[in-house]
Backbone as a chain_set.jsonl record, in Angstrom:
{"seq": "MSDETPICSAKGCRADAVWVLAWNNPKVHTPERRKTWLACDEHREHLSQFLGVRGFLKDVVLLAEWESREPSDS", "coords": {"N": [[86.527, 106.618, 107.962], [85.687, 104.346, 105.485], [82.909, 104.218, 103.093], [82.572, 102.293, 101.394], [81.958, 98.9, 100.844], [83.902, 96.102, 101.115], [84.686, 94.051, 98.344], [84.523, 90.782, 96.887], [87.499, 89.361, 95.406], [87.364, 87.66, 93.276], [87.224, 87.095, 89.739], [84.72, 88.793, 88.064], [83.03, 88.759, 90.212], [80.726, 90.278, 92.515], [80.1, 90.111, 95.08], [79.894, 90.643, 98.675], [82.828, 90.73, 100.417], [84.18, 88.326, 102.839], [86.254, 87.005, 103.644], [89.928, 87.147, 104.092], [92.565, 86.527, 102.105], [95.757, 86.207, 102.699], [98.755, 86.588, 101.031], [102.04, 85.631, 99.431], [104.447, 86.267, 96.951], [107.386, 84.597, 96.768], [109.377, 84.987, 94.915], [109.198, 87.527, 94.259], [108.493, 89.171, 96.486], [109.476, 90.155, 99.935], [110.063, 87.935, 102.619], [108.439, 88.69, 104.851], [106.478, 90.309, 103.71], [103.0, 90.832, 102.946], [100.541, 90.422, 100.59], [97.12, 90.878, 99.792], [94.11, 89.206, 98.818], [90.652, 89.543, 98.646], [87.74, 87.552, 99.534], [84.563, 86.165, 98.975], [82.14, 83.918, 100.642], [81.572, 81.843, 98.7], [83.745, 81.913, 96.864], [86.123, 81.513, 98.452], [87.426, 78.9, 98.753], [88.235, 78.323, 96.032], [89.912, 80.532, 95.341], [91.866, 80.274, 97.337], [93.018, 77.687, 96.636], [94.009, 78.422, 94.199], [96.095, 80.158, 94.953], [97.465, 78.411, 96.753], [98.444, 76.164, 95.261], [100.489, 77.316, 94.032], [102.206, 77.867, 95.97], [101.907, 80.388, 97.406], [100.064, 81.082, 99.199], [99.616, 82.098, 102.576], [97.945, 82.757, 104.631], [94.488, 82.516, 105.776], [91.834, 84.378, 106.791], [89.094, 85.663, 108.61], [87.513, 88.665, 107.39], [86.738, 90.564, 109.287], [88.222, 89.881, 111.433], [90.916, 90.282, 110.487], [90.766, 92.972, 109.902], [90.665, 93.926, 112.563], [93.128, 93.361, 113.514], [94.855, 94.863, 111.972], [96.866, 97.828, 111.816], [95.281, 100.993, 112.049], [95.351, 103.437, 109.632], [93.785, 105.427, 108.576]], "CA": [[85.996, 105.228, 107.703], [85.168, 104.091, 104.134], [81.55, 103.831, 103.007], [82.592, 101.176, 100.368], [81.962, 97.636, 101.34], [84.916, 95.426, 100.287], [84.067, 92.989, 97.533], [85.459, 89.548, 96.585], [88.441, 89.578, 94.329], [87.314, 86.676, 92.14], [86.85, 87.685, 88.457], [83.29, 89.011, 87.809], [82.191, 88.608, 91.519], [80.47, 91.608, 93.161], [79.604, 89.831, 96.44], [80.583, 91.157, 99.851], [84.01, 89.934, 101.014], [84.05, 87.801, 104.127], [87.639, 86.488, 104.023], [91.137, 87.831, 103.532], [93.588, 85.644, 101.828], [97.132, 86.83, 102.677], [99.783, 85.688, 100.162], [103.273, 86.468, 99.186], [105.324, 85.507, 95.941], [108.628, 84.639, 97.289], [110.302, 85.455, 93.935], [108.965, 89.054, 94.093], [108.374, 89.947, 97.914], [110.346, 89.827, 100.928], [109.298, 86.931, 103.416], [107.251, 89.204, 105.764], [105.344, 91.06, 103.058], [101.71, 90.095, 102.701], [99.543, 91.004, 99.717], [95.852, 90.335, 100.019], [92.861, 89.126, 98.0], [89.401, 89.274, 99.326], [86.827, 86.523, 98.99], [83.284, 85.752, 99.525], [82.157, 82.434, 101.037], [81.513, 81.023, 97.602], [85.038, 81.76, 96.197], [87.188, 81.38, 99.232], [88.173, 77.796, 98.347], [88.775, 78.41, 94.671], [91.051, 81.377, 95.374], [92.885, 79.616, 98.222], [93.657, 76.661, 95.811], [94.802, 79.035, 93.095], [97.339, 80.72, 95.487], [98.026, 77.387, 97.358], [99.249, 75.34, 94.412], [101.732, 78.223, 93.514], [102.918, 78.122, 97.171], [101.833, 81.683, 97.723], [99.11, 81.325, 100.331], [100.128, 82.246, 103.756], [97.026, 82.655, 105.738], [93.066, 82.895, 105.456], [91.243, 84.764, 107.973], [87.85, 86.39, 108.45], [87.748, 90.033, 107.142], [86.513, 91.301, 110.601], [89.523, 89.552, 112.237], [91.948, 90.89, 109.755], [90.662, 94.611, 110.086], [90.843, 94.384, 113.884], [94.485, 93.29, 113.842], [95.612, 95.756, 111.209], [96.792, 99.123, 112.401], [94.355, 101.885, 111.307], [96.052, 104.515, 109.159], [92.886, 106.29, 108.143]], "C": [[85.37, 105.326, 106.326], [83.679, 103.716, 104.19], [81.544, 102.616, 101.95], [82.777, 99.92, 101.098], [82.985, 96.789, 100.443], [84.204, 94.258, 99.63], [85.209, 91.824, 97.189], [86.335, 89.863, 95.389], [88.305, 88.521, 93.058], [86.722, 87.444, 90.885], [85.263, 87.659, 88.39], [82.461, 89.013, 89.055], [81.966, 89.954, 92.139], [79.98, 91.283, 94.603], [80.459, 90.445, 97.5], [81.74, 90.275, 100.297], [83.689, 89.581, 102.418], [85.525, 87.355, 104.634], [88.729, 87.314, 103.362], [92.184, 86.583, 103.296], [94.834, 86.384, 101.68], [98.112, 85.747, 101.944], [101.131, 86.46, 99.994], [103.946, 85.57, 97.964], [106.686, 85.589, 96.365], [109.798, 85.027, 96.228], [110.292, 87.065, 93.805], [109.066, 89.757, 95.448], [109.282, 89.373, 98.914], [109.462, 88.844, 101.906], [108.232, 87.512, 104.253], [106.182, 89.99, 105.005], [104.115, 90.22, 102.807], [100.946, 90.964, 101.821], [98.187, 90.395, 100.077], [94.837, 90.265, 98.901], [91.768, 88.913, 99.099], [88.424, 88.257, 98.648], [85.517, 86.374, 99.76], [83.165, 84.335, 99.881], [82.302, 81.513, 99.826], [82.944, 80.844, 96.794], [86.145, 81.612, 96.975], [88.072, 80.096, 98.797], [88.99, 77.754, 97.001], [90.0, 79.369, 94.73], [92.253, 80.869, 96.379], [93.641, 78.388, 97.501], [94.442, 77.257, 94.814], [96.219, 79.53, 93.74], [98.071, 79.552, 96.12], [98.981, 76.557, 96.478], [100.6, 76.053, 93.889], [102.648, 78.355, 94.713], [103.069, 79.631, 97.741], [101.009, 81.91, 98.95], [99.744, 81.169, 101.626], [99.195, 82.164, 104.902], [95.5, 83.052, 105.174], [92.418, 83.163, 106.668], [90.007, 85.532, 107.632], [88.174, 87.814, 108.195], [87.745, 90.793, 108.452], [87.773, 91.171, 111.397], [90.754, 90.227, 111.702], [92.085, 92.463, 110.018], [90.996, 94.798, 111.612], [92.342, 94.13, 114.336], [95.553, 94.246, 113.077], [95.697, 97.15, 111.846], [96.09, 100.223, 111.407], [95.177, 103.164, 110.857], [95.13, 105.604, 108.66], [92.603, 107.464, 108.913]], "O": [[84.623, 106.259, 106.03], [83.214, 103.04, 105.108], [80.484, 102.033, 101.723], [83.682, 99.833, 101.928], [82.906, 96.792, 99.215], [83.323, 93.599, 100.182], [86.433, 91.957, 97.224], [85.917, 90.566, 94.469], [89.015, 88.569, 92.054], [85.851, 88.304, 91.014], [84.623, 86.636, 88.633], [81.257, 89.254, 88.97], [82.915, 90.723, 92.286], [79.475, 92.188, 95.267], [81.63, 90.741, 97.264], [81.519, 89.087, 100.529], [83.043, 90.34, 103.14], [85.871, 87.362, 105.816], [88.571, 88.007, 102.358], [92.534, 85.817, 104.194], [95.03, 87.112, 100.707], [98.232, 84.54, 102.153], [101.313, 87.631, 100.327], [103.966, 84.341, 98.015], [107.2, 86.707, 96.33], [110.938, 85.323, 96.585], [111.218, 87.725, 93.333], [109.663, 90.829, 95.543], [109.795, 88.262, 98.778], [108.24, 88.987, 101.946], [107.172, 86.9, 104.383], [105.124, 90.304, 105.55], [104.205, 89.033, 102.492], [100.68, 92.116, 102.161], [98.215, 89.336, 100.703], [94.73, 91.201, 98.109], [91.913, 88.295, 100.153], [88.321, 88.144, 97.427], [85.435, 86.453, 100.986], [84.018, 83.548, 99.471], [83.039, 80.529, 99.877], [83.224, 79.809, 96.19], [87.225, 81.559, 96.387], [89.266, 80.222, 98.524], [90.119, 77.28, 96.877], [91.05, 79.013, 94.193], [93.439, 81.095, 96.139], [94.811, 78.149, 97.799], [95.508, 76.726, 94.503], [97.292, 79.344, 93.168], [99.3, 79.61, 96.075], [100.122, 76.279, 96.847], [101.571, 75.451, 93.43], [103.752, 78.88, 94.572], [104.048, 80.04, 98.365], [101.252, 82.869, 99.682], [100.407, 80.151, 101.828], [99.502, 81.631, 105.968], [95.373, 83.825, 104.225], [92.396, 82.318, 107.563], [89.857, 86.01, 106.507], [89.159, 88.239, 108.798], [88.652, 91.585, 108.709], [88.32, 92.127, 111.946], [91.569, 90.709, 112.489], [93.123, 93.076, 110.266], [91.602, 95.824, 111.919], [92.761, 94.615, 115.387], [96.732, 94.4, 113.398], [94.693, 97.626, 112.375], [96.323, 100.285, 110.2], [95.644, 103.89, 111.735], [95.638, 106.675, 108.326], [91.766, 108.275, 108.518]]}, "num_chains": 1, "name": "protein.A"}
């Protein structure tokens, strides 16, 4: 288990991440591939809109929920 607390992906933000934004660039990734950005409550909407207008955003879930459904490789 990592001691590092995940932080928001917004530029310059150091807040704890609460959300996972799963995305995919269809010009680069296979349809089932998911890249992730992390977001705090303050930046969730902004980051979602950034990905959404490009057609990249696939899912927004709570970090705890995302971690519980991801297979653990650690």
